[in-house]
CSV table of C-alpha atoms in Angstrom, one decimal:
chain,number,residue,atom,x,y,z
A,1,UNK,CA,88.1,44.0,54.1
A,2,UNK,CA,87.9,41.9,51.2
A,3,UNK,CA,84.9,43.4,50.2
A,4,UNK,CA,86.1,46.9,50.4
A,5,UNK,CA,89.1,46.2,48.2
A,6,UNK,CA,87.1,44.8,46.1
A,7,UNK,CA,84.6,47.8,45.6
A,8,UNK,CA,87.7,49.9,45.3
A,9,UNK,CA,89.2,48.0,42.5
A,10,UNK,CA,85.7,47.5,40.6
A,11,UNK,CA,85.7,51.7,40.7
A,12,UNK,CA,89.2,51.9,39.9
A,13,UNK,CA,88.3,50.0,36.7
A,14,UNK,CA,85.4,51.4,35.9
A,15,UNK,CA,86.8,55.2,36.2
A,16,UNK,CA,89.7,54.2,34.3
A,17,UNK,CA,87.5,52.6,31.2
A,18,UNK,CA,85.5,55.6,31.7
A,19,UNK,CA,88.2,57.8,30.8
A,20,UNK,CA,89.7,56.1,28.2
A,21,UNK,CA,86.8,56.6,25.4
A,22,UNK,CA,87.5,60.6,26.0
A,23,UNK,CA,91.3,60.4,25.2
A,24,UNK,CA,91.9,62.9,22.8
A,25,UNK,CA,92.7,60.7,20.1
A,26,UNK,CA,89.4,59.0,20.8
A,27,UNK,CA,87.8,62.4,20.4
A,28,UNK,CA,89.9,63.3,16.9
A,29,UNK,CA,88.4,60.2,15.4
A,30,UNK,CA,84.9,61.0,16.4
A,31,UNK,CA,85.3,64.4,14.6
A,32,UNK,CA,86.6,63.4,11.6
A,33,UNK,CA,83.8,60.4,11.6
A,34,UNK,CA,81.4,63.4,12.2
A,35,UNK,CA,82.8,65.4,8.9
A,36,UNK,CA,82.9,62.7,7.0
A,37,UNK,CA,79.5,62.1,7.5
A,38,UNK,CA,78.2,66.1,6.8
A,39,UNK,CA,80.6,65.3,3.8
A,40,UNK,CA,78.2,62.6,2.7
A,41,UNK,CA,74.2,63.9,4.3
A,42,UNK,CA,75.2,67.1,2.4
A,43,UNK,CA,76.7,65.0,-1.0
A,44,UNK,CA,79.4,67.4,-1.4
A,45,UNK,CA,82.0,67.7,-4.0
A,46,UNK,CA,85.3,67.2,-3.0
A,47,UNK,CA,87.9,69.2,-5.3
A,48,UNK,CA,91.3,68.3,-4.0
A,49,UNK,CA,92.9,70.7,-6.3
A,50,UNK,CA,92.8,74.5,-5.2
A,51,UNK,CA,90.2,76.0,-8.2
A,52,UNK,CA,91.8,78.8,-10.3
A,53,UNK,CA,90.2,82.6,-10.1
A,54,UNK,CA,87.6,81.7,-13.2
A,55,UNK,CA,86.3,78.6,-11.9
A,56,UNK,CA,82.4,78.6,-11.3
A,57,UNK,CA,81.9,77.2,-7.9
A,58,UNK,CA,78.8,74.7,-7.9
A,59,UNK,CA,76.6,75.1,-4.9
A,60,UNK,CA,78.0,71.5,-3.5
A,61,UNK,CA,81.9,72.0,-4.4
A,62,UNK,CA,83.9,72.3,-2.0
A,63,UNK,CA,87.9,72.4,-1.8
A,64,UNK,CA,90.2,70.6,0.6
A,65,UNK,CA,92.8,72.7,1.9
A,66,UNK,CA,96.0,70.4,3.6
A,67,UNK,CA,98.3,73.7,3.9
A,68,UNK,CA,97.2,73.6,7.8
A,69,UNK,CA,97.4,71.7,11.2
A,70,UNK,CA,94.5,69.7,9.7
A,71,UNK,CA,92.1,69.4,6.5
A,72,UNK,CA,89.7,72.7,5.9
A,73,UNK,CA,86.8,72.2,3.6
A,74,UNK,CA,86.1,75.4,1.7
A,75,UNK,CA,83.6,76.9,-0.7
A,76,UNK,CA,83.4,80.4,-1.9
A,77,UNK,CA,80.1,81.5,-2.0
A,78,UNK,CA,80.5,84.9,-3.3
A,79,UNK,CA,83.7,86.4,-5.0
A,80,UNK,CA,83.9,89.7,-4.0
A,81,UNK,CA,85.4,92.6,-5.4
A,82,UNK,CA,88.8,92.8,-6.6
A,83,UNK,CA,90.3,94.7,-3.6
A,84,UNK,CA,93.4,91.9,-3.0
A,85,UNK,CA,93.6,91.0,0.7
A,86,UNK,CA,97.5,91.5,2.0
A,87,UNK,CA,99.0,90.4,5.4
A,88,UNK,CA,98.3,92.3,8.4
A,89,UNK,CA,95.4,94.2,6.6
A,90,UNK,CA,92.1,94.5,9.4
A,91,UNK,CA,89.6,92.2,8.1
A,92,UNK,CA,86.1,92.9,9.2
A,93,UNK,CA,83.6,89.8,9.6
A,94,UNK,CA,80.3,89.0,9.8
A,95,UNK,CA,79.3,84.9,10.3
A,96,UNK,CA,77.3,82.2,11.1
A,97,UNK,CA,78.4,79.1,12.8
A,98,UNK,CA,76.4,76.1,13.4
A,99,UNK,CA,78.1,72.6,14.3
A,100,UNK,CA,77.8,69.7,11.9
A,101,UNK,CA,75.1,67.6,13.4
A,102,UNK,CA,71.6,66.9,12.0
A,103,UNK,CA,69.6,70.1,13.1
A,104,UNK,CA,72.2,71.9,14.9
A,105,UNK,CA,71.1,75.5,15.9
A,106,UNK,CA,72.8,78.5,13.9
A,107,UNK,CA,74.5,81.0,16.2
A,108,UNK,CA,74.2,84.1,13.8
A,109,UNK,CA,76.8,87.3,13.8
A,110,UNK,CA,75.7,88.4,10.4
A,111,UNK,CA,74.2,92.2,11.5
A,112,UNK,CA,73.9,94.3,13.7
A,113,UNK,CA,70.4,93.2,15.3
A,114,UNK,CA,73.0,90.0,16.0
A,115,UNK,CA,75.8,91.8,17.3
A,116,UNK,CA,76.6,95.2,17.5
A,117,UNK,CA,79.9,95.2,15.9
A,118,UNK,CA,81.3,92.9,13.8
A,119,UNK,CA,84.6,90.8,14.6
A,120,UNK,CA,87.6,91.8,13.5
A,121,UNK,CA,91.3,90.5,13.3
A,122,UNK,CA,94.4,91.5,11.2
A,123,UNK,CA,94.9,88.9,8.8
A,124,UNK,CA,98.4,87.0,8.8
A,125,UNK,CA,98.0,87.3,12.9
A,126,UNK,CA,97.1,83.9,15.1
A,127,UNK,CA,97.5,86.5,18.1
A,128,UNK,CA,94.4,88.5,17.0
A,129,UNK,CA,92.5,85.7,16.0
A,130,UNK,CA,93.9,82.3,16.7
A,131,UNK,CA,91.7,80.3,14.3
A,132,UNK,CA,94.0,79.2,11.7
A,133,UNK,CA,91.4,78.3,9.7
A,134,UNK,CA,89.5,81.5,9.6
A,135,UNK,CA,93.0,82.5,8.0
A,136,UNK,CA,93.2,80.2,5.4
A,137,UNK,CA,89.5,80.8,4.8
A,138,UNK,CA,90.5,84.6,3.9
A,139,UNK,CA,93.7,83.3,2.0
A,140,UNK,CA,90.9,81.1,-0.3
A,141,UNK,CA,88.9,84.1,-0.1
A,142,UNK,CA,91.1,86.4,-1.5
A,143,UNK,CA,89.2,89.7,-2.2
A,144,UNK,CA,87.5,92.2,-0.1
A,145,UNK,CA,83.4,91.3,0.2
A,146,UNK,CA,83.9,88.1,-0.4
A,147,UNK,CA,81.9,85.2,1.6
A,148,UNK,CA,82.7,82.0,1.9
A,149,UNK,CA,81.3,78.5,4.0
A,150,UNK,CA,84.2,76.5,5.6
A,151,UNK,CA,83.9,73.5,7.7
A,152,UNK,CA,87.0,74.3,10.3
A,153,UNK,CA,88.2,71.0,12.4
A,154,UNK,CA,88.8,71.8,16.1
A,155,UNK,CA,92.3,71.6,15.3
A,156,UNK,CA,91.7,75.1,12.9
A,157,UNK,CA,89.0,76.8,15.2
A,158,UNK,CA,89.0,78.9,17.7
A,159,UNK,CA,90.4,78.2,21.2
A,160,UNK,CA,87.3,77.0,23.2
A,161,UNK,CA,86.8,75.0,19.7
A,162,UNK,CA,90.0,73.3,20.6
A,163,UNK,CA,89.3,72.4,23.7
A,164,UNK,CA,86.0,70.7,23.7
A,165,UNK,CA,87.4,68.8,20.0
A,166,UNK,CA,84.3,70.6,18.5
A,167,UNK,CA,84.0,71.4,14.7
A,168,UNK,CA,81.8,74.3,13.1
A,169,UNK,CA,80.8,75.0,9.6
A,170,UNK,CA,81.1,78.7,9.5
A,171,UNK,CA,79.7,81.4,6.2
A,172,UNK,CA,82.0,83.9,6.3
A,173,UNK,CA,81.9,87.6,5.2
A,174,UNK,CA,84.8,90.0,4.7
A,175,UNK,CA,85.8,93.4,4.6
A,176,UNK,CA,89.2,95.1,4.4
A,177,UNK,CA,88.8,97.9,7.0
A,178,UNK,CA,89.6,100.9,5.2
């Protein structure tokens, strides 16, 4: 008998260590070690104030957004035209995601060999799309044809994203859907 309890007590302890390195805050820290470090393989340039429409983006700058849930890491790639996005306009998208580790494989959505049609939400709308950060990406964006690379904590992505504590780097195209 004393054997048994034993056993049982020995698994009861070892299921609940088990458990405890996955607690979501355990998981939270792990991301942000994992950014952090992309941060610094990739020797980006951290600009903690939002650049103005004239600023030159350098190929490693890269602005910190706080306005959301958690910190978004943003660089505009290409400005686009001067077509203003509003809320609740339909913004078309093409990406690419690819998670932040060494290697990671890109899942592409940039054409139609990719996808057949691109994704679309309306902007201003965490019903259509619930990645906040894809928002703010498009708030930063600004204009219609514009692309963008973000890297969107879970806390920003999408809902699966959420769930598994998983963040992306994503490159971003828009259209306004006329």
């Amino acid at each position: 008998m004393k054997k048994i309890l034993f056993i049982l007590l020995t698994g009861i302890v070892m299921f609940g260590s088990g458990c405890q390195s996955n607690t979501y805050s355990n998981l939270r820290n792990k991301e942000k070690k994992l950014i952090e470090n992309y941060i610094s393989r990739n020797n980006l340039n951290i600009l903690t104030e939002e650049p103005g429409d004239d600023y030159q983006w350098g190929e490693k700058d890269y602005y910190k957004d706080t306005s959301g849930s958690d910190d978004l890491y943003f660089h505009l790639r290409h400005r686009g035209e001067s077509g203003k996005v509003l809320t609740n306009d339909i913004i078309v998208t093409r990406y690419k995601k690819f998670q932040l580790t060494e290697g990671a494989d890109t899942l592409s959505y940039w054409n139609t060999n990719d996808q057949a049609h691109p994704y679309e939400f309306q902007y201003g709308n965490l019903t259509s799309c619930e990645a906040q950060g894809w928002h703010i990406a498009v708030k930063l964006m600004k204009n219609t044809n514009s692309e963008c690379e973000v890297i969107v904590p879970s806390k920003l992505g999408f809902d699966a994203e959420q769930m598994s504590v998983t963040p992306y780097v994503y490159i971003i195209n828009i259209k306004v859907k006329q």
